[in-house]
Every structure is written in C-alpha cells, then in structure tokens.
Short mmCIF file of C-alpha atoms in Angstrom, two decimals:
data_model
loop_
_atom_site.label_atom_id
_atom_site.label_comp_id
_atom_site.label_asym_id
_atom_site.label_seq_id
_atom_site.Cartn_x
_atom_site.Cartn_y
_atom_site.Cartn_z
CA UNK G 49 -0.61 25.03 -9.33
CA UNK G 50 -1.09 22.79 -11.88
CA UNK G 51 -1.20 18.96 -11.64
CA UNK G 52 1.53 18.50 -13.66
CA UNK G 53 3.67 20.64 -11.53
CA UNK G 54 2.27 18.58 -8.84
CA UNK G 55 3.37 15.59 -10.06
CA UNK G 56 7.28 16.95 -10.33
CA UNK G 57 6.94 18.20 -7.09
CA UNK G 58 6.28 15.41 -5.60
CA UNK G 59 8.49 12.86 -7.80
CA UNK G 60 11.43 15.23 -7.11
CA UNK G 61 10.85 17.17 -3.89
CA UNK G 62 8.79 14.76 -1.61
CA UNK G 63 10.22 11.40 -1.48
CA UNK G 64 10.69 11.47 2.05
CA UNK G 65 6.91 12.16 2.45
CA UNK G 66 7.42 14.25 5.38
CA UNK G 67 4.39 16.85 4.31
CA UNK G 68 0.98 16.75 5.49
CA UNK G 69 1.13 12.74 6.06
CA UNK G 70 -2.59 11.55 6.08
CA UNK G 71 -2.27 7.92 6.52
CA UNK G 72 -5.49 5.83 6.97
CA UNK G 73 -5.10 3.47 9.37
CA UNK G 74 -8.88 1.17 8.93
CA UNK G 75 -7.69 -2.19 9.78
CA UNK G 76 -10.23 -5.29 8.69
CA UNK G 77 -9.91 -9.40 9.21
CA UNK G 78 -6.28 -10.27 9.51
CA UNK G 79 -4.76 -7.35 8.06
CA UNK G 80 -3.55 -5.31 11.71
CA UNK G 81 -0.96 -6.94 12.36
CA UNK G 82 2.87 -5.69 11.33
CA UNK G 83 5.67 -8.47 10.20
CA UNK G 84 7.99 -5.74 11.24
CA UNK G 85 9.25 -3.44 13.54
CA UNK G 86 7.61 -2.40 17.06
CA UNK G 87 4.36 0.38 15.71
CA UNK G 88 1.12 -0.65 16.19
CA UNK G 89 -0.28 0.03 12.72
CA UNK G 90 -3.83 0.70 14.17
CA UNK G 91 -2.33 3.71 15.81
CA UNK G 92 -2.66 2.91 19.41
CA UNK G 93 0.47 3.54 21.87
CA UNK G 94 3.28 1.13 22.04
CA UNK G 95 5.20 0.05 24.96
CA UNK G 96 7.61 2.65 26.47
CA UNK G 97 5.46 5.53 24.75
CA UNK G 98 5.75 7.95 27.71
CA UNK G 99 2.87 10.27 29.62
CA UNK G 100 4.09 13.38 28.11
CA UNK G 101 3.47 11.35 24.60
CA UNK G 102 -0.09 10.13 25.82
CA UNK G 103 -1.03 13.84 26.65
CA UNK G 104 -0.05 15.60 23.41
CA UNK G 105 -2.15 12.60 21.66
CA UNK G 106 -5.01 13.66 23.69
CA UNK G 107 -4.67 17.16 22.45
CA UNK G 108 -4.18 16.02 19.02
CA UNK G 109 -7.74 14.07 19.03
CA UNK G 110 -9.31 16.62 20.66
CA UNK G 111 -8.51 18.97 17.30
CA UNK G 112 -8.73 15.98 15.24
CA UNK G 113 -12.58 16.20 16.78
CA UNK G 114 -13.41 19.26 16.07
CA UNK G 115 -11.92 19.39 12.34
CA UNK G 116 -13.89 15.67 11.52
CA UNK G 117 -17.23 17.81 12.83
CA UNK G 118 -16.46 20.13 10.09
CA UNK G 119 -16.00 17.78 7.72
CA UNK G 120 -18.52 16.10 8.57
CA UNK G 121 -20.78 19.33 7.40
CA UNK G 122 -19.35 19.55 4.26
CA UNK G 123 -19.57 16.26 3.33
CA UNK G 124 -23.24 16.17 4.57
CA UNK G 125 -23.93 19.64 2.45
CA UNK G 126 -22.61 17.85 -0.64
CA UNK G 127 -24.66 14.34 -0.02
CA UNK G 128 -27.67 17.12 -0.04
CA UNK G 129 -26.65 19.09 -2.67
CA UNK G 130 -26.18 15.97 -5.56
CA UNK G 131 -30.13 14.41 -4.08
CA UNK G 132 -31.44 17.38 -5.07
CA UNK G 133 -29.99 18.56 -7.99
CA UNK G 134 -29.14 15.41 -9.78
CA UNK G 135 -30.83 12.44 -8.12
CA UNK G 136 -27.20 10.71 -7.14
CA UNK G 137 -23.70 11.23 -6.46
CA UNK G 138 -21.72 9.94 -9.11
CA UNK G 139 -21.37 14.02 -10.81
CA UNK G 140 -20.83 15.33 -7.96
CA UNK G 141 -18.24 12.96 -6.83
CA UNK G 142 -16.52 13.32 -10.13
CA UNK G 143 -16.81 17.96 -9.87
CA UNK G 144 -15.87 17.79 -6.17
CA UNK G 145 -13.76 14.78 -5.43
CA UNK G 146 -13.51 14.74 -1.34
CA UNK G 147 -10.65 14.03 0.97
CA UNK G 148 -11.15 10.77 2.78
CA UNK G 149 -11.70 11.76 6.48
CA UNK G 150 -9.80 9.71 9.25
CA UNK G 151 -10.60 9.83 13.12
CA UNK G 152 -9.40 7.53 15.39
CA UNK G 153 -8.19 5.07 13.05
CA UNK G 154 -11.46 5.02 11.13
CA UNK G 155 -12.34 6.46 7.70
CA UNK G 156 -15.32 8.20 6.78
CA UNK G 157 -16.97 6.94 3.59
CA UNK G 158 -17.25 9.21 0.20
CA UNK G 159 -19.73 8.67 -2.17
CA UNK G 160 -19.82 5.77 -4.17
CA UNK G 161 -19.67 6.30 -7.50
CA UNK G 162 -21.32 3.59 -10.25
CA UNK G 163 -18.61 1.43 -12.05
CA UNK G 164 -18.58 -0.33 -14.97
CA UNK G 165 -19.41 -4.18 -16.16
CA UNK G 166 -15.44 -4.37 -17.10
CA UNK G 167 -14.72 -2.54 -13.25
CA UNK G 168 -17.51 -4.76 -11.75
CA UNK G 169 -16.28 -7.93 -13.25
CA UNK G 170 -12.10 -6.96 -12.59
CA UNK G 171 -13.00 -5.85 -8.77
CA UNK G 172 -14.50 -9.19 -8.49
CA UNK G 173 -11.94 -11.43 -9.56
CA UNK G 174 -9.38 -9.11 -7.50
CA UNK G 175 -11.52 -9.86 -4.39
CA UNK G 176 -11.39 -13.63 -4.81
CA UNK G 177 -7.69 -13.58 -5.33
CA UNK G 178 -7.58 -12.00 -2.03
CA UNK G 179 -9.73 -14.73 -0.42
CA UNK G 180 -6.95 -17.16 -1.20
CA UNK G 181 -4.70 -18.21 2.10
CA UNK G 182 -1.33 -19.08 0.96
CA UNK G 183 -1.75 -23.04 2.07
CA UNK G 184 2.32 -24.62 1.84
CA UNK G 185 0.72 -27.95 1.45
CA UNK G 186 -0.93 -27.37 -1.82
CA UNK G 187 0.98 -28.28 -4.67
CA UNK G 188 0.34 -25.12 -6.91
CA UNK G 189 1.59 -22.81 -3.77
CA UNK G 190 4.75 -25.03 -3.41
CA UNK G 191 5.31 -24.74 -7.19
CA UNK G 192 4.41 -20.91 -6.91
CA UNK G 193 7.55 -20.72 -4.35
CA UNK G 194 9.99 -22.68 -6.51
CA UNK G 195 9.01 -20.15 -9.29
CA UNK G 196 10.35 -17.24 -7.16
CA UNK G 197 13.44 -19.09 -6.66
CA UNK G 198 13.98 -19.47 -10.00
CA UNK G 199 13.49 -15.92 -10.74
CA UNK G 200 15.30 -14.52 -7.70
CA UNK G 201 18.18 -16.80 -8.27
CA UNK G 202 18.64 -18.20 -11.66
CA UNK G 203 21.14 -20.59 -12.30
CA UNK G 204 21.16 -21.69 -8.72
CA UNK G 205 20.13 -25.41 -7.47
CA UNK G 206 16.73 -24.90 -6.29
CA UNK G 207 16.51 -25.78 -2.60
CA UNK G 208 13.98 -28.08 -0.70
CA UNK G 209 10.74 -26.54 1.00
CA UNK G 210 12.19 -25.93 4.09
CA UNK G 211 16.38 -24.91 4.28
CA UNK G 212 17.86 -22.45 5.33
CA UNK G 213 18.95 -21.13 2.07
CA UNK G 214 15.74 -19.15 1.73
CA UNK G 215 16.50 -16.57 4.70
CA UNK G 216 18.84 -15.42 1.68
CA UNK G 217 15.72 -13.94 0.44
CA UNK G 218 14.00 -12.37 3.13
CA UNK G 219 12.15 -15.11 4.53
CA UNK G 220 12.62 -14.99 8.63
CA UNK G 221 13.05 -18.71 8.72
CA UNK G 222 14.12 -21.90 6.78
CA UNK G 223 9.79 -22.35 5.71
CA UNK G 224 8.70 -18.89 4.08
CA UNK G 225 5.17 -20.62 4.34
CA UNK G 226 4.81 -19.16 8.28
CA UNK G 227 5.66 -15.75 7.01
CA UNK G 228 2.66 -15.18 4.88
CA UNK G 229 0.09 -14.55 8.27
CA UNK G 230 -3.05 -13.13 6.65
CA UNK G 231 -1.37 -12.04 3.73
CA UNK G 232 -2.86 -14.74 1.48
CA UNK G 233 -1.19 -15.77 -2.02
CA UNK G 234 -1.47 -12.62 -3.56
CA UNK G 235 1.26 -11.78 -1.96
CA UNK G 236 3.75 -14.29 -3.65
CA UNK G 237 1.64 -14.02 -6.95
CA UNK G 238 3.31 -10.04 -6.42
CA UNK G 239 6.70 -11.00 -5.78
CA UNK G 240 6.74 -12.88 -8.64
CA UNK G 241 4.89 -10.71 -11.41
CA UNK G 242 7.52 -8.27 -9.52
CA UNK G 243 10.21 -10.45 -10.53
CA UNK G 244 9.05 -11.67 -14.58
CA UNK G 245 7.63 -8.01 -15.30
CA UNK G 246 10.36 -5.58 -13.89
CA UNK G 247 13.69 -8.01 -13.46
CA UNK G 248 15.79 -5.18 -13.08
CA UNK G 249 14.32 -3.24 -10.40
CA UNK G 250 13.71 -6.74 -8.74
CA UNK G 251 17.57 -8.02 -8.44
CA UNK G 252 18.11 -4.64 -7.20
CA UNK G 253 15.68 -4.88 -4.39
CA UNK G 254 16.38 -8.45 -3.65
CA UNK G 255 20.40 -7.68 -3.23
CA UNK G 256 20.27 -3.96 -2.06
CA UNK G 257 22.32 -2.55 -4.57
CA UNK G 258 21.18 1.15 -4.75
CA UNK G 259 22.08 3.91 -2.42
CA UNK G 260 23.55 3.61 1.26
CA UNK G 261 22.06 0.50 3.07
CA UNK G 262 21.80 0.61 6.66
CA UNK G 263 23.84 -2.19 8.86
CA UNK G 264 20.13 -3.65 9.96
CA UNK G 265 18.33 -4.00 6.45
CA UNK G 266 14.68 -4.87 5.99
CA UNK G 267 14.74 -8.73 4.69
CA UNK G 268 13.06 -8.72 0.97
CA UNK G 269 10.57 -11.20 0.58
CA UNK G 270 9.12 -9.84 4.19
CA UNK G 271 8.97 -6.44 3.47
CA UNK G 272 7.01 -7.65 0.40
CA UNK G 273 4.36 -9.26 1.83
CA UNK G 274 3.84 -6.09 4.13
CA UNK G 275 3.70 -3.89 1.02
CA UNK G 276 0.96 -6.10 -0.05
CA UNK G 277 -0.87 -5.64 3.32
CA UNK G 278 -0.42 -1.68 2.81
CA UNK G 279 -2.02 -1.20 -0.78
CA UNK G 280 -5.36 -4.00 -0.04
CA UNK G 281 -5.78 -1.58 3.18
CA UNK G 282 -4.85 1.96 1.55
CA UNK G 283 -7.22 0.75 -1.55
CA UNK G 284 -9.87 -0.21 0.93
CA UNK G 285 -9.98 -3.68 -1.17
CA UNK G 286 -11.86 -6.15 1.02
CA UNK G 287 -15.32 -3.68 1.25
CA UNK G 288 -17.57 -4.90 -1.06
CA UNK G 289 -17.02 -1.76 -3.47
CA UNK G 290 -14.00 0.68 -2.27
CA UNK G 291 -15.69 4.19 -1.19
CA UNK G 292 -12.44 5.99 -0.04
CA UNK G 293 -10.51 8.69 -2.23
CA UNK G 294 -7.69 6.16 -3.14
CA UNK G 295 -9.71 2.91 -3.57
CA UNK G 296 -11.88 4.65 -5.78
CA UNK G 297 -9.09 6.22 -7.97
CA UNK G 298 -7.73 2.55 -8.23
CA UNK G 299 -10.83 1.34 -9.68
CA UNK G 300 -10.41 3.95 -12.57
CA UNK G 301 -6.79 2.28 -13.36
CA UNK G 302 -8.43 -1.04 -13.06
CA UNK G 303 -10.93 -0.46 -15.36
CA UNK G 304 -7.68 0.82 -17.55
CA UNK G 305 -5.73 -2.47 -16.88
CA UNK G 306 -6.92 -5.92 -15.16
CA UNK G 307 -2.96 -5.76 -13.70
CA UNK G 308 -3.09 -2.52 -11.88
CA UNK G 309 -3.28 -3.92 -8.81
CA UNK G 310 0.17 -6.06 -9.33
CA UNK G 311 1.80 -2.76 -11.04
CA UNK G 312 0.98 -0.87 -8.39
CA UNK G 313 2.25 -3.26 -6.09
CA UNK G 314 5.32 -3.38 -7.94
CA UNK G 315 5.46 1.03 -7.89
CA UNK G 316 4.75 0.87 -4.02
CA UNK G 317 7.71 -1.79 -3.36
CA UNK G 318 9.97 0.76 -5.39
CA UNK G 319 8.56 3.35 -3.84
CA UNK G 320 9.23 2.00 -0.36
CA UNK G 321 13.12 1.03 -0.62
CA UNK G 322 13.17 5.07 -2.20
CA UNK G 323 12.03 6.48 1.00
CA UNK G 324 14.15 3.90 3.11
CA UNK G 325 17.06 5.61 1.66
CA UNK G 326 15.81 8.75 1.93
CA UNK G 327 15.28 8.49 5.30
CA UNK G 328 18.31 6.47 5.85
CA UNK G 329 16.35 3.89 7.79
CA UNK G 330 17.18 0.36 9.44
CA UNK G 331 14.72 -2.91 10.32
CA UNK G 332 12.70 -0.84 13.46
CA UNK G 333 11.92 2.25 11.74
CA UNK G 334 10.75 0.25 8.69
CA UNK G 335 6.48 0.82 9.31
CA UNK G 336 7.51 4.10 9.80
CA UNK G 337 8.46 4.13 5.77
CA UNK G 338 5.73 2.22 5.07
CA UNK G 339 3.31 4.73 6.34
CA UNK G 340 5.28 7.41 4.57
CA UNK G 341 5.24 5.07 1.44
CA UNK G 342 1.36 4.87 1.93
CA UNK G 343 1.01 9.22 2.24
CA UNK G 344 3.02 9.70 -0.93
CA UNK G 345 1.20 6.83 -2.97
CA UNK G 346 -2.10 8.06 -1.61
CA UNK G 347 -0.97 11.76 -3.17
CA UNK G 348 -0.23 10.12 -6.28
CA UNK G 349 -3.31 8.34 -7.03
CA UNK G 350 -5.24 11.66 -6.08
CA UNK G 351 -3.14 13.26 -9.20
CA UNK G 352 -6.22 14.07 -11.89
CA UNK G 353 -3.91 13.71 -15.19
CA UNK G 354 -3.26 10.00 -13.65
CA UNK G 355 -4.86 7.46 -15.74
CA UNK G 356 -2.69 4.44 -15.85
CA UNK G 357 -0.41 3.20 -13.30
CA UNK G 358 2.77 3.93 -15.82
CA UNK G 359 1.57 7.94 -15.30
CA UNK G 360 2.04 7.80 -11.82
CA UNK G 361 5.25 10.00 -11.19
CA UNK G 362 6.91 7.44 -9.05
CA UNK G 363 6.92 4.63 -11.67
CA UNK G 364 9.74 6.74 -12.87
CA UNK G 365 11.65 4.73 -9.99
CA UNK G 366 11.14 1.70 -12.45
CA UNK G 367 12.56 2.79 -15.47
CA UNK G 368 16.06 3.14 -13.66
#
C-alpha cells in the first residue's frame, strides 16, 4: 500500500480512530493531570473500574511484556547494526524508522537523529515558550485574554477580568486564569493564532455549529488548553531533544516552518471536535477522544510523503 493511499484511508475511513490505537501515555512536570472527564490519563484504574476489569489488565501487561522484550531485540540489533556499519544512527534511523515502544505508561527511546542549526535554534525557542506559566497578573497575559475576546466575539463590549460572561467561551468559571493549571501561555498564544489564522474553523468550534452536538458539550476554551497538553506530550516536547517517532517527525515540519507547532495545534483541535462527532460523544467521554485524537495524529505524522503540516490529510478539516 502506498502512502498516499494511506493518507485517504485514513482522512476518509478512520476518523473515529478505532484501529490499532497506540497512545503514549509518558506524563512529565505538570502535564498528568486531565481538565476533563473522569480517565486517568497515565493509564492507571479509575474509581468503580471493577475486578473483572483489573484482571483482563493484568493479562494485557503480561503480553504487553513479552511483545516490549521483543522489541526490545530489535531495537537493540539495529543500535548494533548502525555502530558498526556507519559509526551513528542518524541513516539508519532515516532507512528503518522504528515504532515508539510503550509499556506501562512509559516510552522507549529511538535513536536520536542530528538536527539542524535552523531545528536547533526553532526547538529552543519552542521550549522557552513552554517554560512560560500563564501569570493573570501580568499585564501582557491580561492583554493576551482581551485579544481572544476580541477575536471570539467581535463587536461585543469586552468584559472585565473576572465576569461571568466568559463561561460563554469555555472557561469553567467567571476568571479563565485558574483554568490554565500547568498548561502555561502557550496555550492562549494557540487559541488565539487559532482564532487570527483559521477564523472560520474557529467560530465554528467556539459555537458548535457542525454536525449533531451532544446535550453535555465539551466547553471550548477548556478543551483547548487540553489539546495543548496532548500535542507537548505526544511530541515529547519538554526532553531536551524529542527521541520518539512523532516528536521527531515534528522536528522535520519545524525545521519546514517556525509555526508548526501552532498549526498543528490548530489541525489537532479540528481534528478532535471530528472524532467527537464521530463518536457522538458528550463532556465524560471527552479524554476518551482525545486519546483517539492523539492515535490518528500520531498515524499522520508517521505518513513519509508528509512534509509540512498543510500535507497532513486531516488539515483537509480546515479548508471546510
């Protein structure tokens, strides 16, 4: 199969991402905690899970075991094979690109492969945006909020700090500055390249006007700020250089485009409120999408004729 096919397979036939999910669950500093819903996104068992549920888990880790020692050969065979034949990994990686391996909630490494000044220097300045908290009594964050306002709702009266006009948004109380958590200012510098870059798609989102909604809908600017949890986990963003299958991938856009990090973000949202529908979802079942959201985007990125986030298949969803 070709990856082309690939690609319309999985724009047109997967958008539930019910096969072969492969989610990687590595949780770091801040990041393992949900804003929504009841799942444990580190994978442990939840209250109410029942015996019967605890068993079959055993049984699925005891496979799980046996399948990572296997892996664990290969990838060991293929560390041996690129020392000895060329001195480093960075061919190898590039003739025999492996799966990331997940056990227990952690992921094996792959082999690093060098990057670029221009990837070095754009990884870099991606990293210190996500060092920044989202602080509500700085100035620039409070201006950063009135900004979204303005794009989410032009034409209407901008309201103070704290009212209770911005639950009309998403926000889970009258101050959106106690919903951010550890999800730092990058996540409101998303929602509003979201907003200026793809307005369409945007108003959409923000007033649920494709498809069937459920009578319990995920509130927008919440959601968001999850979405930018999932991709700074999935891309494995806060290691010093990402070493897993879709971090890596992402560093070949971003040495594309210094904004593939915010496009992507943008694709994922889309992506996200797709497979909501799909699934015909409401507000508990919504970290269940996002881990399906996080399987199909993972797919994507491992596409080889993907070079820019535009050739992704699901950026399609933007262009409606």
């Amino acid at each position: 199969m070709t990856s082309r096919t690939l690609r319309r397979r999985l724009h047109h036939g997967d958008v539930d991402g019910k096969g072969r999910e492969h989610v990687n669950t590595s949780v770091r500093d801040g990041l393992n905690e949900p804003l929504l819903g009841n799942y444990d996104y580190g994978g442990s068992p939840v209250e109410g899970s029942t015996y019967e549920d605890t068993w079959d888990d055993e049984r699925k880790k005891e496979h799980l075991h046996w399948a990572l020692l296997f892996s664990q050969l290969i990838v060991q065979w293929a560390q041996w094979l690129a020392n000895i034949v060329l001195g480093s990994g960075a061919l190898i990686g590039r003739l025999l690109p492996l799966p990331s391996i997940t056990h227990n909630g952690q992921t094996r490494k792959l082999l690093a492969r060098p990057l670029s000044p221009l990837q070095e220097e754009r990884l870099r300045n991606l990293q210190q945006r996500l060092q920044v908290p989202f602080d509500g009594s700085r100035v620039e964050h409070q201006d950063a909020l009135k900004q979204l306002w303005r794009l989410a709702y032009p034409g209407r009266a901008l309201p103070s700090l704290k009212s209770e006009l911005w639950k009309e948004m998403g926000w889970q109380g009258s101050d959106p500055s106690t919903d951010f958590r550890g999800g730092g200012y990058i996540s409101l510098e998303n929602l509003i390249f979201f907003a200026e870059t793809y307005p369409g798609p945007f108003q959409s989102l923000l007033h649920k006007r494709d498809g069937n909604r459920a009578d319990w809908e995920y509130p927008f600017a919440v959601a968001g700020i999850n979405v930018s949890f999932m991709l700074v986990q999935m891309l494995d963003l806060q290691s010093g250089k990402p070493t897993t299958l879709a971090g890596m991938r992402f560093l070949e856009l971003l040495g594309e485009d210094e904004m593939a990090f915010d496009k992507l973000y943008c694709v994922a949202f889309q992506m996200m409120d797709a497979q909501w529908l799909a699934k015909r979802a409401s507000y508990m079942e919504f970290n269940d999408v996002l881990k399906s959201t996080r399987t199909q985007l993972e797919r994507e990125l491992a596409l080889e004729d993907v070079s820019s986030v535009k050739e992704l298949p699901a950026y399609n969803l933007l262009k409606r």
